[in-house]
Amino acid sequence: QHLEFGANPFLQQMDHPLLVSIPHIEGLKELVCVNCSNLESLPHIESLLKLDCSRCPKVVSIPAYKNLTELICNYCTGVTSIPIIDSLKCLSCSYCFSLTTIPVIKDLKGLYCSNCPSLPNVSSITDLSQVYCRALLTNSQSVNQPCVLGTVTH
């Protein structure tokens, strides 16, 4: 139910250049595939609840996983948009330089994004319990949304 590539602290700084794709694994709940510089696509797995694909620069799209509650895609420089995932509760997308849109997601409670220069603002996202948008605060200060500033742990 859990599959990791590069999440081990010993392997965290290593690149996994041979991993280009991940096979479909039925019943998988959590997928962690960080530092996979040649990973081009992510499998569409309906059972997935958590996905961390940080530091995978060749990934350009994230599938619309229907049960996903946590998405971490920091440093995914090729990703231009986040799909609408109604079940998503927490989204971390810092340093996604090509990211231009984050959709309105009804139950999203935590948004962590900084250094996303192509993302204009988060003014359409108003019902968040935690927001960390260092690079975006000047664009969205008129929005009445709670803000919790801190460091992104991923």
Coordinates of N, CA, C and O in Angstrom, one line a residue:
Q1 N 0.8 -1.2 0.0 CA 0.0 0.0 0.0 C 0.8 1.3 0.0 O 0.3 2.3 -0.1
H2 N 2.2 1.1 0.1 CA 3.0 2.3 0.2 C 4.3 2.0 -0.6 O 4.9 0.9 -0.5
L3 N 4.6 2.9 -1.5 CA 5.8 2.8 -2.4 C 6.6 4.0 -2.4 O 6.1 5.1 -2.5
E4 N 7.9 3.9 -2.1 CA 8.8 5.0 -2.0 C 10.0 4.9 -2.9 O 10.6 3.8 -3.0
F5 N 10.4 6.0 -3.5 CA 11.6 6.1 -4.3 C 12.3 7.4 -3.8 O 11.7 8.5 -4.0
G6 N 13.4 7.3 -3.1 CA 14.2 8.4 -2.7 C 13.7 9.1 -1.5 O 14.3 10.2 -1.2
A7 N 12.8 8.6 -0.8 CA 12.3 9.3 0.5 C 13.1 8.9 1.7 O 13.0 9.5 2.7
N8 N 13.9 7.8 1.6 CA 14.8 7.4 2.7 C 15.8 8.5 2.9 O 16.4 9.0 2.0
P9 N 16.0 9.0 4.2 CA 16.9 10.1 4.4 C 18.3 9.8 3.9 O 19.0 10.7 3.4
F10 N 18.8 8.6 3.8 CA 20.1 8.2 3.3 C 20.1 8.5 1.8 O 21.1 8.9 1.2
L11 N 19.0 8.3 1.1 CA 18.9 8.4 -0.3 C 18.4 9.8 -0.8 O 18.4 10.1 -2.0
Q12 N 18.0 10.6 0.2 CA 17.3 11.8 -0.2 C 18.0 12.7 -1.1 O 17.5 13.3 -2.0
Q13 N 19.3 12.8 -1.0 CA 20.1 13.7 -1.9 C 20.5 13.0 -3.2 O 21.1 13.7 -4.0
M14 N 20.2 11.8 -3.3 CA 20.6 11.1 -4.5 C 19.6 11.3 -5.6 O 18.4 11.4 -5.3
D15 N 20.0 11.2 -6.8 CA 19.1 11.3 -8.0 C 18.8 9.9 -8.4 O 19.6 9.0 -8.2
H16 N 17.6 9.6 -8.9 CA 17.2 8.3 -9.4 C 17.0 8.4 -10.9 O 15.9 8.4 -11.4
P17 N 18.1 8.5 -11.7 CA 18.0 8.8 -13.1 C 17.4 7.6 -13.9 O 17.0 7.9 -15.0
L18 N 17.4 6.4 -13.4 CA 16.9 5.3 -14.2 C 15.4 5.2 -14.2 O 14.8 4.5 -15.0
L19 N 14.7 5.8 -13.2 CA 13.3 5.7 -13.1 C 12.6 6.7 -14.1 O 12.7 7.9 -13.9
V20 N 12.0 6.2 -15.1 CA 11.3 7.0 -16.1 C 9.8 6.9 -16.0 O 9.1 7.9 -16.2
S21 N 9.3 5.8 -15.5 CA 7.9 5.7 -15.3 C 7.6 4.7 -14.1 O 8.5 3.9 -13.7
I22 N 6.5 4.8 -13.6 CA 6.1 4.0 -12.5 C 4.9 3.1 -12.9 O 3.9 3.7 -13.5
P23 N 4.9 1.8 -12.7 CA 3.8 1.0 -13.2 C 2.5 1.2 -12.3 O 2.6 1.7 -11.2
H24 N 1.4 0.9 -12.9 CA 0.1 1.0 -12.2 C 0.1 -0.2 -11.2 O 0.3 -1.3 -11.5
I25 N -0.1 0.2 -9.9 CA -0.1 -0.8 -8.8 C -1.5 -0.6 -8.1 O -1.8 0.4 -7.4
E26 N -2.3 -1.6 -8.4 CA -3.7 -1.6 -7.8 C -3.7 -1.6 -6.3 O -2.9 -2.3 -5.7
G27 N -4.5 -0.7 -5.7 CA -4.6 -0.7 -4.2 C -3.6 0.2 -3.5 O -3.6 0.3 -2.3
L28 N -2.6 0.8 -4.3 CA -1.6 1.7 -3.7 C -2.3 2.9 -3.0 O -3.1 3.6 -3.7
K29 N -1.9 3.2 -1.8 CA -2.5 4.3 -1.1 C -1.5 5.5 -1.0 O -2.0 6.7 -1.0
E30 N -0.2 5.3 -1.0 CA 0.8 6.4 -0.9 C 1.9 6.1 -1.8 O 2.5 5.0 -1.8
L31 N 2.3 7.1 -2.6 CA 3.4 7.1 -3.5 C 4.3 8.2 -3.3 O 3.9 9.4 -3.3
V32 N 5.6 7.9 -2.9 CA 6.6 8.9 -2.7 C 7.7 8.7 -3.7 O 8.3 7.6 -3.7
C33 N 7.9 9.6 -4.7 CA 8.9 9.4 -5.7 C 9.6 10.8 -5.8 O 9.3 11.5 -6.7
V34 N 10.5 11.0 -4.9 CA 11.2 12.3 -5.0 C 12.6 12.1 -5.6 O 13.2 11.0 -5.6
N35 N 13.1 13.2 -6.2 CA 14.5 13.2 -6.8 C 14.6 12.3 -8.0 O 15.6 11.6 -8.2
C36 N 13.5 12.1 -8.7 CA 13.5 11.3 -9.9 C 13.6 12.2 -11.1 O 12.6 12.5 -11.7
S37 N 14.8 12.5 -11.5 CA 15.0 13.5 -12.5 C 14.6 13.2 -13.9 O 14.3 14.0 -14.8
N38 N 14.4 11.9 -14.2 CA 13.9 11.5 -15.5 C 12.5 10.9 -15.5 O 12.0 10.5 -16.6
L39 N 11.8 10.9 -14.4 CA 10.5 10.5 -14.3 C 9.6 11.4 -15.2 O 9.6 12.6 -14.9
E40 N 8.9 10.9 -16.1 CA 8.1 11.7 -17.1 C 6.6 11.7 -16.8 O 5.9 12.6 -17.2
S41 N 6.1 10.6 -16.2 CA 4.7 10.5 -16.0 C 4.4 9.8 -14.7 O 5.2 9.0 -14.2
L42 N 3.2 10.0 -14.2 CA 2.8 9.4 -13.0 C 1.6 8.5 -13.4 O 0.8 8.8 -14.2
P43 N 1.5 7.3 -12.7 CA 0.5 6.4 -13.0 C -0.9 6.9 -12.4 O -0.9 7.6 -11.4
H44 N -2.0 6.6 -13.1 CA -3.3 7.0 -12.6 C -3.8 5.8 -11.8 O -4.2 4.8 -12.3
I45 N -3.7 6.0 -10.4 CA -4.1 5.0 -9.5 C -5.3 5.5 -8.7 O -5.1 6.4 -7.8
E46 N -6.5 5.0 -8.8 CA -7.7 5.5 -8.2 C -7.6 5.4 -6.7 O -8.1 6.3 -6.0
S47 N -6.9 4.5 -6.1 CA -6.8 4.3 -4.7 C -5.8 5.2 -4.0 O -5.8 5.3 -2.7
L48 N -5.0 6.0 -4.7 CA -4.0 6.8 -4.1 C -4.6 7.9 -3.2 O -5.5 8.6 -3.6
L49 N -4.0 8.0 -2.0 CA -4.5 9.0 -1.1 C -3.4 10.1 -0.9 O -3.8 11.3 -0.6
K50 N -2.1 9.8 -1.0 CA -1.1 10.7 -0.9 C -0.1 10.5 -2.0 O 0.3 9.4 -2.3
L51 N 0.4 11.7 -2.6 CA 1.4 11.6 -3.6 C 2.4 12.7 -3.3 O 2.1 13.9 -3.1
D52 N 3.7 12.3 -3.2 CA 4.8 13.2 -3.1 C 5.7 12.9 -4.3 O 6.4 11.9 -4.4
C53 N 5.7 13.9 -5.3 CA 6.5 13.7 -6.5 C 7.5 14.9 -6.6 O 7.8 15.4 -7.7
S54 N 7.9 15.4 -5.5 CA 8.8 16.5 -5.4 C 10.1 16.3 -6.1 O 10.6 15.2 -6.1
R55 N 10.7 17.3 -6.8 CA 11.9 17.3 -7.5 C 11.9 16.3 -8.6 O 12.9 15.6 -8.9
C56 N 10.8 16.3 -9.3 CA 10.7 15.5 -10.6 C 10.4 16.5 -11.7 O 9.3 16.7 -12.1
P57 N 11.5 17.1 -12.2 CA 11.3 18.2 -13.2 C 10.7 17.8 -14.5 O 10.2 18.7 -15.2
K58 N 10.7 16.6 -14.9 CA 10.2 16.2 -16.2 C 8.7 15.9 -16.2 O 8.1 15.7 -17.2
V59 N 8.2 15.8 -15.0 CA 6.7 15.5 -14.8 C 6.0 16.8 -15.2 O 6.3 17.9 -14.6
V60 N 5.1 16.8 -16.2 CA 4.4 18.0 -16.6 C 3.0 18.0 -16.3 O 2.3 19.1 -16.3
S61 N 2.4 16.8 -15.9 CA 1.0 16.8 -15.5 C 0.8 15.9 -14.4 O 1.5 14.8 -14.3
I62 N -0.2 16.2 -13.6 CA -0.6 15.4 -12.4 C -1.9 14.8 -12.8 O -2.8 15.6 -13.1
P63 N -2.1 13.5 -12.7 CA -3.4 13.0 -13.0 C -4.5 13.5 -11.9 O -4.1 13.8 -10.8
A64 N -5.7 13.5 -12.3 CA -6.8 13.9 -11.4 C -7.2 12.7 -10.6 O -8.2 12.0 -10.8
Y65 N -6.4 12.4 -9.6 CA -6.7 11.2 -8.7 C -8.0 11.5 -7.9 O -8.0 12.5 -7.1
K66 N -9.0 10.7 -7.9 CA -10.3 11.0 -7.3 C -10.3 10.9 -5.8 O -11.1 11.5 -5.2
N67 N -9.4 10.1 -5.2 CA -9.4 10.0 -3.8 C -8.2 10.7 -3.1 O -8.1 10.6 -1.8
L68 N -7.4 11.4 -3.8 CA -6.2 12.0 -3.3 C -6.5 13.1 -2.2 O -7.3 13.9 -2.5
T69 N -5.9 13.0 -1.1 CA -6.1 14.0 0.0 C -4.9 14.9 0.2 O -5.0 16.0 0.7
E70 N -3.7 14.4 -0.2 CA -2.5 15.2 0.0 C -1.6 15.1 -1.3 O -1.3 14.0 -1.7
L71 N -1.3 16.3 -1.8 CA -0.4 16.4 -3.0 C 0.8 17.3 -2.7 O 0.6 18.4 -2.4
I72 N 2.0 16.7 -2.9 CA 3.2 17.5 -2.7 C 4.0 17.4 -4.0 O 4.4 16.3 -4.4
C73 N 4.2 18.5 -4.6 CA 4.9 18.5 -5.9 C 5.8 19.7 -5.9 O 5.9 20.4 -6.9
N74 N 6.6 19.9 -4.9 CA 7.6 21.0 -4.8 C 8.7 20.7 -5.8 O 9.1 19.6 -6.0
Y75 N 9.1 21.8 -6.4 CA 10.2 21.7 -7.4 C 9.9 20.9 -8.6 O 10.8 20.4 -9.3
C76 N 8.6 20.8 -9.0 CA 8.2 20.1 -10.2 C 8.1 21.3 -11.2 O 7.0 21.8 -11.5
T77 N 9.2 21.6 -11.8 CA 9.3 22.8 -12.7 C 8.6 22.7 -14.0 O 8.3 23.7 -14.6
G78 N 8.2 21.5 -14.4 CA 7.4 21.3 -15.6 C 5.9 21.4 -15.5 O 5.2 21.5 -16.5
V79 N 5.4 21.3 -14.3 CA 4.0 21.3 -14.0 C 3.4 22.7 -14.2 O 3.9 23.7 -13.6
T80 N 2.4 22.8 -15.1 CA 1.8 24.1 -15.4 C 0.5 24.4 -14.6 O 0.1 25.5 -14.4
S81 N -0.2 23.3 -14.3 CA -1.5 23.4 -13.6 C -1.7 22.2 -12.7 O -1.2 21.1 -12.9
I82 N -2.5 22.5 -11.7 CA -3.0 21.4 -10.8 C -4.4 21.0 -11.2 O -5.2 21.9 -11.4
P83 N -4.7 19.7 -11.3 CA -6.0 19.3 -11.7 C -7.0 19.5 -10.6 O -6.7 19.6 -9.4
I84 N -8.3 19.6 -11.0 CA -9.3 19.6 -9.9 C -9.4 18.2 -9.3 O -9.7 17.3 -10.0
I85 N -9.2 18.2 -8.0 CA -9.3 17.0 -7.2 C -10.1 17.3 -6.0 O -9.7 17.9 -5.1
D86 N -11.4 17.0 -6.1 CA -12.3 17.4 -5.1 C -12.0 16.9 -3.7 O -12.3 17.5 -2.7
S87 N -11.3 15.7 -3.6 CA -11.0 15.2 -2.3 C -9.7 15.8 -1.6 O -9.4 15.5 -0.5
L88 N -9.0 16.6 -2.4 CA -7.7 17.2 -1.9 C -7.9 18.1 -0.7 O -8.7 19.0 -0.7
K89 N -7.1 17.8 0.4 CA -7.2 18.6 1.6 C -5.9 19.5 1.7 O -6.0 20.6 2.3
C90 N -4.8 19.0 1.2 CA -3.5 19.8 1.4 C -2.7 19.7 0.1 O -2.6 18.7 -0.5
L91 N -2.3 20.9 -0.3 CA -1.5 21.0 -1.6 C -0.2 21.8 -1.3 O -0.3 22.9 -0.7
S92 N 0.9 21.2 -1.6 CA 2.2 21.9 -1.4 C 2.8 21.9 -2.8 O 3.1 20.9 -3.4
C93 N 3.0 23.1 -3.4 CA 3.6 23.2 -4.7 C 4.6 24.4 -4.8 O 4.6 25.1 -5.8
S94 N 5.5 24.4 -3.9 CA 6.5 25.5 -3.9 C 7.6 25.2 -5.0 O 7.9 24.1 -5.3
Y95 N 8.1 26.3 -5.5 CA 9.2 26.3 -6.5 C 8.7 25.6 -7.8 O 9.5 24.9 -8.5
C96 N 7.5 25.7 -8.1 CA 6.9 25.2 -9.4 C 6.9 26.4 -10.4 O 5.9 27.1 -10.5
F97 N 8.0 26.6 -11.0 CA 8.2 27.8 -11.8 C 7.3 28.0 -12.9 O 7.0 29.1 -13.4
S98 N 6.7 26.9 -13.5 CA 5.8 27.0 -14.6 C 4.4 27.0 -14.2 O 3.5 27.1 -15.1
L99 N 4.1 26.8 -13.0 CA 2.7 26.7 -12.5 C 2.0 28.0 -12.7 O 2.4 29.0 -12.2
T100 N 0.9 27.9 -13.5 CA 0.1 29.1 -13.8 C -1.3 29.1 -13.1 O -1.9 30.2 -13.0
T101 N -1.8 28.0 -12.7 CA -3.2 28.0 -12.1 C -3.3 26.9 -11.0 O -2.7 25.8 -11.1
I102 N -4.0 27.3 -10.0 CA -4.5 26.4 -9.0 C -6.0 26.5 -9.0 O -6.6 27.6 -8.9
P103 N -6.7 25.4 -9.3 CA -8.2 25.5 -9.3 C -8.8 25.7 -8.0 O -8.2 25.5 -6.9
V104 N -10.1 26.1 -8.0 CA -10.8 26.1 -6.8 C -11.2 24.7 -6.4 O -11.8 24.0 -7.2
I105 N -10.7 24.3 -5.2 CA -11.0 23.0 -4.7 C -11.8 23.1 -3.4 O -11.3 23.7 -2.4
K106 N -13.0 22.7 -3.4 CA -13.9 22.9 -2.3 C -13.4 22.6 -0.9 O -13.6 23.4 0.0
D107 N -12.8 21.5 -0.7 CA -12.4 21.0 0.6 C -10.9 21.3 0.9 O -10.4 20.8 1.9
L108 N -10.2 22.0 0.1 CA -8.8 22.3 0.3 C -8.7 23.1 1.6 O -9.3 24.2 1.8
K109 N -7.8 22.6 2.6 CA -7.6 23.3 3.8 C -6.2 23.8 4.0 O -6.0 24.7 4.8
G110 N -5.3 23.3 3.3 CA -3.9 23.8 3.4 C -3.3 24.0 2.0 O -3.3 23.1 1.2
L111 N -2.7 25.2 1.8 CA -2.0 25.5 0.6 C -0.7 26.0 0.9 O -0.6 27.0 1.7
Y112 N 0.4 25.4 0.4 CA 1.7 25.8 0.7 C 2.4 26.1 -0.7 O 2.7 25.1 -1.4
C113 N 2.6 27.3 -1.0 CA 3.2 27.6 -2.3 C 4.1 28.9 -2.1 O 3.6 29.9 -1.7
S114 N 5.3 28.8 -2.5 CA 6.2 29.9 -2.5 C 7.1 29.8 -3.8 O 7.3 28.7 -4.3
N115 N 7.5 30.9 -4.2 CA 8.4 31.0 -5.4 C 7.8 30.3 -6.6 O 8.5 29.4 -7.2
C116 N 6.6 30.6 -6.9 CA 5.9 30.2 -8.1 C 5.6 31.5 -8.9 O 4.5 32.0 -8.9
P117 N 6.6 32.0 -9.6 CA 6.5 33.3 -10.3 C 5.5 33.4 -11.4 O 5.0 34.5 -11.7
S118 N 5.1 32.3 -12.0 CA 4.1 32.3 -13.0 C 2.6 32.3 -12.5 O 1.7 32.4 -13.2
L119 N 2.5 32.0 -11.2 CA 1.2 31.9 -10.6 C 0.7 33.3 -10.1 O 1.4 33.9 -9.3
P120 N -0.3 33.9 -10.8 CA -0.6 35.3 -10.5 C -1.1 35.6 -9.1 O -0.7 36.5 -8.5
N121 N -2.1 34.8 -8.6 CA -2.6 35.0 -7.2 C -3.4 33.9 -6.8 O -3.7 33.0 -7.6
V122 N -3.9 33.9 -5.6 CA -4.7 32.9 -5.0 C -6.1 33.5 -4.6 O -6.7 33.0 -3.7
S123 N -6.5 34.5 -5.2 CA -7.7 35.3 -4.8 C -9.0 34.4 -4.9 O -9.9 34.7 -4.2
S124 N -9.0 33.4 -5.7 CA -10.2 32.6 -5.9 C -10.3 31.5 -4.8 O -11.3 30.8 -4.7
I125 N -9.2 31.3 -4.0 CA -9.2 30.3 -3.0 C -9.4 31.0 -1.7 O -8.5 31.7 -1.2
T126 N -10.6 30.9 -1.0 CA -10.9 31.7 0.1 C -11.1 31.0 1.4 O -11.1 31.5 2.5
D127 N -11.4 29.7 1.4 CA -11.7 28.9 2.6 C -10.6 28.0 3.0 O -10.8 26.8 3.0
L128 N -9.5 28.6 3.4 CA -8.4 27.8 3.8 C -8.1 28.0 5.3 O -8.2 29.1 5.8
S129 N -7.7 26.9 6.0 CA -7.3 27.0 7.4 C -5.8 27.3 7.5 O -5.4 27.9 8.5
Q130 N -5.0 26.9 6.5 CA -3.6 27.2 6.5 C -3.2 27.6 5.2 O -3.5 27.0 4.2
V131 N -2.5 28.8 5.1 CA -1.9 29.2 3.8 C -0.5 29.7 4.0 O -0.2 30.4 5.0
Y132 N 0.4 29.2 3.2 CA 1.7 29.7 3.2 C 2.0 30.0 1.7 O 2.3 29.1 0.9
C133 N 1.9 31.3 1.4 CA 2.1 31.7 0.0 C 3.0 32.9 0.0 O 2.6 34.0 -0.3
R134 N 4.2 32.8 0.4 CA 5.2 33.9 0.6 C 5.3 34.7 -0.7 O 5.2 36.0 -0.6
A135 N 5.4 34.1 -1.8 CA 5.6 34.9 -3.0 C 4.3 35.5 -3.5 O 4.3 36.4 -4.4
L136 N 3.2 35.1 -3.0 CA 1.9 35.5 -3.5 C 1.2 36.5 -2.6 O 0.2 37.1 -2.9
L137 N 1.6 36.7 -1.3 CA 0.9 37.5 -0.4 C 0.6 38.9 -0.9 O -0.4 39.4 -0.6
T138 N 1.6 39.5 -1.6 CA 1.4 40.8 -2.0 C 0.3 40.9 -3.1 O -0.4 41.9 -3.2
N139 N 0.1 39.8 -3.8 CA -0.9 39.8 -4.9 C -2.3 39.5 -4.3 O -3.3 39.8 -4.9
S140 N -2.4 39.0 -3.1 CA -3.7 38.5 -2.6 C -4.0 39.1 -1.2 O -4.8 38.5 -0.5
Q141 N -3.4 40.2 -0.8 CA -3.6 40.7 0.5 C -5.0 41.2 0.7 O -5.5 41.3 1.8
S142 N -5.7 41.5 -0.4 CA -7.1 42.0 -0.2 C -8.1 40.8 0.1 O -9.2 41.0 0.4
V143 N -7.6 39.6 -0.1 CA -8.4 38.4 0.2 C -8.5 38.2 1.7 O -7.5 38.2 2.3
N144 N -9.7 38.0 2.2 CA -9.9 37.7 3.6 C -9.7 36.2 3.8 O -10.7 35.5 3.9
Q145 N -8.5 35.8 4.0 CA -8.3 34.4 4.3 C -7.3 34.3 5.4 O -6.4 35.1 5.5
P146 N -7.4 33.3 6.2 CA -6.4 33.1 7.3 C -5.1 32.8 6.7 O -5.0 32.1 5.7
C147 N -4.0 33.3 7.3 CA -2.7 33.0 6.9 C -1.8 32.4 8.0 O -1.8 33.0 9.1
V148 N -1.2 31.3 7.8 CA -0.2 30.8 8.8 C 1.1 30.8 8.0 O 1.3 30.0 7.1
L149 N 2.0 31.6 8.5 CA 3.3 31.7 7.8 C 4.3 30.8 8.5 O 4.3 30.7 9.8
G150 N 5.1 30.0 7.8 CA 6.0 29.1 8.4 C 6.9 28.6 7.3 O 6.9 29.1 6.2
T151 N 7.5 27.5 7.6 CA 8.4 26.9 6.6 C 7.7 25.6 6.0 O 7.0 24.9 6.8
V152 N 7.9 25.4 4.8 CA 7.4 24.2 4.1 C 8.3 23.1 4.5 O 9.5 23.2 4.3
T153 N 7.8 22.0 5.0 CA 8.7 20.9 5.4 C 9.1 19.9 4.3 O 9.8 19.0 4.6
H154 N 8.5 20.1 3.1 CA 8.8 19.1 2.1 C 9.7 19.7 1.0 O 9.6 20.8 0.7

